[in-house]
PDB file of C-alpha atoms in Angstrom:
ATOM      1  CA  MET A   1       0.168   0.213   0.154  1.00 52.00           C
ATOM      2  CA  LYS A   2       1.333   3.352  -1.017  1.00 66.00           C
ATOM      3  CA  GLY A   3       2.850   5.082   1.440  1.00 75.00           C
ATOM      4  CA  MET A   4       2.481   2.559   4.754  1.00 89.00           C
ATOM      5  CA  LYS A   5       5.094   1.746   6.023  1.00 94.00           C
ATOM      6  CA  ILE A   6       5.195  -1.236   9.097  1.00 96.00           C
ATOM      7  CA  ARG A   7       7.933  -0.896  11.750  1.00 97.00           C
ATOM      8  CA  VAL A   8       8.517  -2.072  15.718  1.00 98.00           C
ATOM      9  CA  ALA A   9       6.199  -0.679  17.996  1.00 98.00           C
ATOM     10  CA  THR A  10       7.659   1.395  21.345  1.00 97.00           C
ATOM     11  CA  ARG A  11       6.281   2.369  24.721  1.00 95.00           C
ATOM     12  CA  GLU A  12       5.889   5.728  22.727  1.00 96.00           C
ATOM     13  CA  ASP A  13       3.210   4.520  20.578  1.00 97.00           C
ATOM     14  CA  ALA A  14       1.099   2.865  23.367  1.00 98.00           C
ATOM     15  CA  LYS A  15      -0.993   6.048  23.588  1.00 98.00           C
ATOM     16  CA  LYS A  16      -2.090   5.754  20.048  1.00 98.00           C
ATOM     17  CA  LEU A  17      -2.917   1.666  20.009  1.00 98.00           C
ATOM     18  CA  VAL A  18      -4.685   2.551  22.976  1.00 98.00           C
ATOM     19  CA  GLU A  19      -6.656   4.657  21.272  1.00 97.00           C
ATOM     20  CA  ILE A  20      -7.276   2.099  18.540  1.00 98.00           C
ATOM     21  CA  TYR A  21      -8.247  -1.224  20.748  1.00 98.00           C
ATOM     22  CA  ALA A  22     -10.493   1.435  22.861  1.00 98.00           C
ATOM     23  CA  SER A  23     -13.194   1.594  20.163  1.00 97.00           C
ATOM     24  CA  TYR A  24     -13.019  -2.336  20.004  1.00 98.00           C
ATOM     25  CA  VAL A  25     -13.125  -2.660  23.980  1.00 98.00           C
ATOM     26  CA  GLU A  26     -16.204  -0.421  24.100  1.00 98.00           C
ATOM     27  CA  LYS A  27     -18.292  -0.804  20.571  1.00 97.00           C
ATOM     28  CA  THR A  28     -17.572  -4.326  19.906  1.00 98.00           C
ATOM     29  CA  ALA A  29     -17.660  -7.903  20.794  1.00 98.00           C
ATOM     30  CA  ILE A  30     -14.177  -8.671  18.971  1.00 98.00           C
ATOM     31  CA  THR A  31     -12.372  -8.533  22.480  1.00 98.00           C
ATOM     32  CA  PHE A  32     -13.955 -10.024  24.922  1.00 98.00           C
ATOM     33  CA  GLU A  33     -12.488  -7.601  27.458  1.00 98.00           C
ATOM     34  CA  TYR A  34     -14.590  -4.952  29.303  1.00 98.00           C
ATOM     35  CA  THR A  35     -12.732  -2.374  30.471  1.00 98.00           C
ATOM     36  CA  VAL A  36     -10.441  -0.167  27.692  1.00 98.00           C
ATOM     37  CA  PRO A  37      -6.895  -0.395  29.631  1.00 98.00           C
ATOM     38  CA  THR A  38      -4.979   2.522  30.712  1.00 98.00           C
ATOM     39  CA  VAL A  39      -1.685   3.264  28.349  1.00 98.00           C
ATOM     40  CA  GLN A  40       0.129   2.024  31.513  1.00 98.00           C
ATOM     41  CA  GLU A  41      -0.966  -0.853  31.636  1.00 98.00           C
ATOM     42  CA  PHE A  42      -0.475  -1.118  27.563  1.00 98.00           C
ATOM     43  CA  GLU A  43       3.101  -0.509  27.909  1.00 98.00           C
ATOM     44  CA  LYS A  44       3.528  -3.228  30.231  1.00 97.00           C
ATOM     45  CA  ARG A  45       1.702  -5.356  27.783  1.00 97.00           C
ATOM     46  CA  MET A  46       4.155  -4.388  25.123  1.00 98.00           C
ATOM     47  CA  GLU A  47       7.013  -5.238  26.751  1.00 97.00           C
ATOM     48  CA  HIS A  48       6.135  -8.595  27.918  1.00 97.00           C
ATOM     49  CA  ILE A  49       5.234  -9.135  24.699  1.00 97.00           C
ATOM     50  CA  LEU A  50       8.351  -7.701  22.931  1.00 97.00           C
ATOM     51  CA  GLN A  51      10.772  -9.818  25.404  1.00 96.00           C
ATOM     52  CA  GLN A  52      10.101 -12.432  23.224  1.00 97.00           C
ATOM     53  CA  TYR A  53       7.942 -11.775  19.908  1.00 98.00           C
ATOM     54  CA  PRO A  54       7.229  -9.163  17.510  1.00 98.00           C
ATOM     55  CA  TYR A  55       5.108  -6.256  17.717  1.00 98.00           C
ATOM     56  CA  LEU A  56       4.419  -4.375  15.002  1.00 98.00           C
ATOM     57  CA  VAL A  57       2.691  -0.797  14.076  1.00 98.00           C
ATOM     58  CA  ALA A  58       1.636   0.676  10.505  1.00 97.00           C
ATOM     59  CA  GLU A  59       2.028   3.967   9.597  1.00 96.00           C
ATOM     60  CA  ARG A  60       0.660   5.965   6.580  1.00 92.00           C
ATOM     61  CA  GLU A  61       1.488   9.809   6.065  1.00 89.00           C
ATOM     62  CA  GLY A  62       3.339   9.278   9.851  1.00 90.00           C
ATOM     63  CA  GLU A  63      -0.015   8.238  11.469  1.00 95.00           C
ATOM     64  CA  ILE A  64      -0.851   5.037  13.119  1.00 97.00           C
ATOM     65  CA  VAL A  65      -3.650   3.188  11.662  1.00 97.00           C
ATOM     66  CA  GLY A  66      -2.858  -0.701  13.265  1.00 97.00           C
ATOM     67  CA  TYR A  67      -0.891  -2.867  14.847  1.00 98.00           C
ATOM     68  CA  ALA A  68      -0.329  -6.702  15.181  1.00 98.00           C
ATOM     69  CA  TYR A  69       1.639  -8.884  17.372  1.00 98.00           C
ATOM     70  CA  ALA A  70       2.608 -12.495  18.648  1.00 98.00           C
ATOM     71  CA  GLY A  71       1.818 -13.753  22.040  1.00 97.00           C
ATOM     72  CA  ALA A  72       2.723 -17.466  23.462  1.00 97.00           C
ATOM     73  CA  PHE A  73       0.464 -20.177  22.407  1.00 97.00           C
ATOM     74  CA  HIS A  74       1.045 -21.565  26.156  1.00 94.00           C
ATOM     75  CA  GLU A  75       3.845 -21.100  28.158  1.00 92.00           C
ATOM     76  CA  ARG A  76       4.603 -24.647  28.795  1.00 96.00           C
ATOM     77  CA  GLU A  77       8.267 -25.379  26.572  1.00 96.00           C
ATOM     78  CA  ALA A  78       7.008 -27.616  23.839  1.00 97.00           C
ATOM     79  CA  TYR A  79       4.653 -24.949  22.483  1.00 97.00           C
ATOM     80  CA  ARG A  80       7.404 -22.731  22.336  1.00 97.00           C
ATOM     81  CA  TRP A  81       6.993 -22.832  18.328  1.00 98.00           C
ATOM     82  CA  ALA A  82       3.493 -21.828  17.899  1.00 98.00           C
ATOM     83  CA  VAL A  83       2.327 -18.653  18.769  1.00 98.00           C
ATOM     84  CA  GLU A  84      -0.899 -16.745  19.056  1.00 98.00           C
ATOM     85  CA  THR A  85      -1.890 -13.777  16.638  1.00 98.00           C
ATOM     86  CA  THR A  86      -3.976 -10.686  17.268  1.00 98.00           C
ATOM     87  CA  MET A  87      -4.155  -7.719  14.976  1.00 97.00           C
ATOM     88  CA  TYR A  88      -6.546  -4.245  14.905  1.00 97.00           C
ATOM     89  CA  VAL A  89      -6.939  -1.379  12.534  1.00 97.00           C
ATOM     90  CA  ARG A  90      -8.215   1.845  12.981  1.00 96.00           C
ATOM     91  CA  GLN A  91     -11.770   1.485  12.045  1.00 90.00           C
ATOM     92  CA  ASP A  92     -12.129   4.383  10.111  1.00 90.00           C
ATOM     93  CA  GLN A  93      -8.631   2.282   8.229  1.00 87.00           C
ATOM     94  CA  ARG A  94     -10.617  -0.787   8.110  1.00 87.00           C
ATOM     95  CA  LYS A  95     -11.537  -2.870   4.603  1.00 83.00           C
ATOM     96  CA  MET A  96      -8.214  -0.889   3.005  1.00 82.00           C
ATOM     97  CA  GLY A  97      -5.286  -3.315   2.815  1.00 89.00           C
ATOM     98  CA  ILE A  98      -3.801  -2.496   6.243  1.00 95.00           C
ATOM     99  CA  GLY A  99      -4.830  -5.414   8.132  1.00 94.00           C
ATOM    100  CA  GLY A 100      -2.996  -8.171   5.241  1.00 95.00           C
ATOM    101  CA  LYS A 101      -0.150  -5.788   5.267  1.00 95.00           C
ATOM    102  CA  LEU A 102       0.967  -6.163   9.285  1.00 97.00           C
ATOM    103  CA  TYR A 103      -0.422  -9.731   8.991  1.00 96.00           C
ATOM    104  CA  GLU A 104       2.606 -10.350   5.747  1.00 96.00           C
ATOM    105  CA  ALA A 105       5.152  -8.786   7.922  1.00 97.00           C
ATOM    106  CA  LEU A 106       3.806 -10.128  11.250  1.00 98.00           C
ATOM    107  CA  GLU A 107       4.526 -13.885   9.451  1.00 97.00           C
ATOM    108  CA  ASN A 108       7.733 -12.986   7.666  1.00 97.00           C
ATOM    109  CA  VAL A 109       9.138 -11.885  11.132  1.00 98.00           C
ATOM    110  CA  LEU A 110       8.042 -15.171  13.133  1.00 98.00           C
ATOM    111  CA  SER A 111       9.729 -17.205   9.746  1.00 98.00           C
ATOM    112  CA  VAL A 112      12.758 -15.899  10.185  1.00 98.00           C
ATOM    113  CA  GLN A 113      12.255 -16.345  14.236  1.00 98.00           C
ATOM    114  CA  ASN A 114      11.868 -20.364  13.307  1.00 98.00           C
ATOM    115  CA  ILE A 115       7.880 -20.526  14.742  1.00 98.00           C
ATOM    116  CA  LEU A 116       5.758 -22.593  12.893  1.00 98.00           C
ATOM    117  CA  ASN A 117       2.492 -22.785  13.651  1.00 98.00           C
ATOM    118  CA  LEU A 118       0.336 -19.153  14.111  1.00 98.00           C
ATOM    119  CA  ASN A 119      -3.066 -19.500  16.010  1.00 98.00           C
ATOM    120  CA  ALA A 120      -5.884 -17.390  16.072  1.00 98.00           C
ATOM    121  CA  CYS A 121      -8.668 -16.989  18.736  1.00 98.00           C
ATOM    122  CA  ILE A 122     -11.530 -15.269  17.359  1.00 98.00           C
ATOM    123  CA  ALA A 123     -15.141 -14.405  18.913  1.00 98.00           C
ATOM    124  CA  TYR A 124     -17.547 -15.754  16.490  1.00 98.00           C
ATOM    125  CA  PRO A 125     -21.408 -14.647  16.509  1.00 97.00           C
ATOM    126  CA  GLU A 126     -23.913 -17.850  16.283  1.00 92.00           C
ATOM    127  CA  GLU A 127     -26.168 -14.668  14.157  1.00 95.00           C
ATOM    128  CA  GLU A 128     -24.160 -11.610  12.718  1.00 97.00           C
ATOM    129  CA  ASP A 129     -25.414  -8.049  14.908  1.00 97.00           C
ATOM    130  CA  GLU A 130     -23.853  -4.779  15.481  1.00 97.00           C
ATOM    131  CA  TYR A 131     -21.554  -5.558  18.154  1.00 98.00           C
ATOM    132  CA  LEU A 132     -19.558  -8.774  16.049  1.00 98.00           C
ATOM    133  CA  THR A 133     -19.585  -9.927  12.441  1.00 97.00           C
ATOM    134  CA  GLN A 134     -18.223 -13.293  11.144  1.00 96.00           C
ATOM    135  CA  ASN A 135     -15.400 -10.853   9.497  1.00 95.00           C
ATOM    136  CA  SER A 136     -12.701 -12.050  11.270  1.00 96.00           C
ATOM    137  CA  VAL A 137     -12.963 -15.553  10.454  1.00 97.00           C
ATOM    138  CA  GLN A 138     -13.461 -14.465   6.384  1.00 96.00           C
ATOM    139  CA  PHE A 139     -10.088 -12.351   6.871  1.00 96.00           C
ATOM    140  CA  HIS A 140      -8.383 -15.431   8.218  1.00 97.00           C
ATOM    141  CA  LYS A 141      -9.219 -18.115   5.890  1.00 97.00           C
ATOM    142  CA  HIS A 142      -8.376 -15.768   3.232  1.00 96.00           C
ATOM    143  CA  PHE A 143      -4.948 -15.762   4.563  1.00 96.00           C
ATOM    144  CA  GLY A 144      -4.491 -19.530   4.967  1.00 97.00           C
ATOM    145  CA  TYR A 145      -5.718 -19.784   8.378  1.00 98.00           C
ATOM    146  CA  GLN A 146      -8.315 -23.091   8.730  1.00 98.00           C
ATOM    147  CA  LEU A 147     -10.578 -23.251  11.478  1.00 97.00           C
ATOM    148  CA  VAL A 148      -9.800 -25.754  13.625  1.00 98.00           C
ATOM    149  CA  GLY A 149     -11.767 -26.166  16.694  1.00 97.00           C
ATOM    150  CA  GLN A 150     -14.718 -24.219  18.630  1.00 97.00           C
ATOM    151  CA  PHE A 151     -16.258 -23.239  21.810  1.00 97.00           C
ATOM    152  CA  HIS A 152     -19.847 -22.245  22.244  1.00 98.00           C
ATOM    153  CA  LYS A 153     -21.220 -19.275  23.788  1.00 98.00           C
ATOM    154  CA  CYS A 154     -18.205 -18.945  26.186  1.00 97.00           C
ATOM    155  CA  GLY A 155     -18.143 -15.053  26.106  1.00 98.00           C
ATOM    156  CA  TYR A 156     -20.875 -12.806  27.389  1.00 98.00           C
ATOM    157  CA  LYS A 157     -20.832  -9.420  26.333  1.00 98.00           C
ATOM    158  CA  PHE A 158     -23.483  -6.598  25.949  1.00 98.00           C
ATOM    159  CA  GLY A 159     -26.163  -9.206  26.860  1.00 97.00           C
ATOM    160  CA  ARG A 160     -25.303 -11.982  24.962  1.00 97.00           C
ATOM    161  CA  TRP A 161     -23.286 -14.839  24.229  1.00 98.00           C
ATOM    162  CA  TYR A 162     -20.943 -15.640  21.988  1.00 98.00           C
ATOM    163  CA  HIS A 163     -18.626 -18.729  20.389  1.00 98.00           C
ATOM    164  CA  MET A 164     -15.069 -18.372  20.156  1.00 98.00           C
ATOM    165  CA  VAL A 165     -13.342 -20.332  17.182  1.00 98.00           C
ATOM    166  CA  TRP A 166      -9.558 -21.000  17.221  1.00 98.00           C
ATOM    167  CA  MET A 167      -7.996 -21.264  13.422  1.00 98.00           C
ATOM    168  CA  GLU A 168      -4.517 -21.791  12.126  1.00 98.00           C
ATOM    169  CA  LYS A 169      -1.610 -21.926   9.651  1.00 98.00           C
ATOM    170  CA  HIS A 170       1.618 -23.803   9.432  1.00 98.00           C
ATOM    171  CA  ILE A 171       4.445 -21.362   7.737  1.00 98.00           C
ATOM    172  CA  GLY A 172       7.454 -24.136   8.482  1.00 96.00           C
ATOM    173  CA  GLU A 173       7.892 -27.538   8.190  1.00 97.00           C
ATOM    174  CA  HIS A 174       7.847 -29.880  11.204  1.00 98.00           C
ATOM    175  CA  MET A 175      11.404 -31.602  11.506  1.00 97.00           C
ATOM    176  CA  ASP A 176      12.061 -34.495  14.131  1.00 97.00           C
ATOM    177  CA  LYS A 177      14.793 -31.610  15.436  1.00 97.00           C
ATOM    178  CA  PRO A 178      13.224 -28.372  14.774  1.00 97.00           C
ATOM    179  CA  PHE A 179      14.784 -25.082  14.826  1.00 97.00           C
ATOM    180  CA  ILE A 180      15.575 -23.350  18.249  1.00 97.00           C
ATOM    181  CA  VAL A 181      13.458 -20.433  18.216  1.00 98.00           C
ATOM    182  CA  LYS A 182      15.064 -17.071  18.291  1.00 98.00           C
ATOM    183  CA  PRO A 183      14.004 -13.745  20.694  1.00 97.00           C
ATOM    184  CA  PHE A 184      12.644 -11.120  18.690  1.00 97.00           C
ATOM    185  CA  ASP A 185      15.638  -9.014  19.572  1.00 95.00           C
ATOM    186  CA  GLU A 186      18.236 -11.318  17.663  1.00 96.00           C
ATOM    187  CA  VAL A 187      16.493 -11.550  14.271  1.00 96.00           C
ATOM    188  CA  ARG A 188      15.902  -7.643  14.526  1.00 95.00           C
ATOM    189  CA  GLU A 189      18.622  -6.964  12.195  1.00 94.00           C
ATOM    190  CA  VAL A 190      18.148  -9.406   9.816  1.00 94.00           C
ATOM    191  CA  ILE A 191      14.007  -8.507   9.400  1.00 95.00           C
ATOM    192  CA  ALA A 192      15.380  -4.724   8.909  1.00 94.00           C
ATOM    193  CA  LYS A 193      17.695  -5.449   6.200  1.00 92.00           C
ATOM    194  CA  LYS A 194      15.330  -8.419   4.420  1.00 91.00           C
ATOM    195  CA  TYR A 195      11.959  -6.644   4.935  1.00 91.00           C
ATOM    196  CA  GLU A 196      12.497  -2.919   6.158  1.00 90.00           C
ATOM    197  CA  ILE A 197      10.810  -3.274   9.241  1.00 90.00           C
ATOM    198  CA  ILE A 198      12.623  -0.901  11.203  1.00 85.00           C
TER     199      ILE A 198
END
């Protein structure tokens, strides 16, 4: 997308990212969180992610228009080759290709880290309503994810019950002796050169 760049998030971005996330918390069931986190809480979440995984922002004309990150799928060691992916785009910038660019960049970084499994936890409505549609599932299908599981009526928000689905994508070969997963800091120079993510 012309005029857009993907870069690594910093603490200074937290206020803008909270502003993007707030509309999802307050007006949608896309996230099951009820209360918008403070900027300080968001900074802590970002710092925790960046200890091991990428946290990326999309900028267009100097404005942050979306962000994406990966986190541990599960804390136990045998899961280290699997991550959970997350992405949010500013509401007035949706359906403009930003999410796809963020996910593409995120996948590139994770591949350099030797991650193999991408997992997405997605809120899913029995029937679409003003708070939740099936768009996220369609987006992930388009991006190569497959539906692998569903939990029924496990999230309650806005006086309604919502399902949750898991979708999965493999981005590498599952060998008998997989490559060691590299911390994000170890690959920053590589991704800066190879993908111009700085």
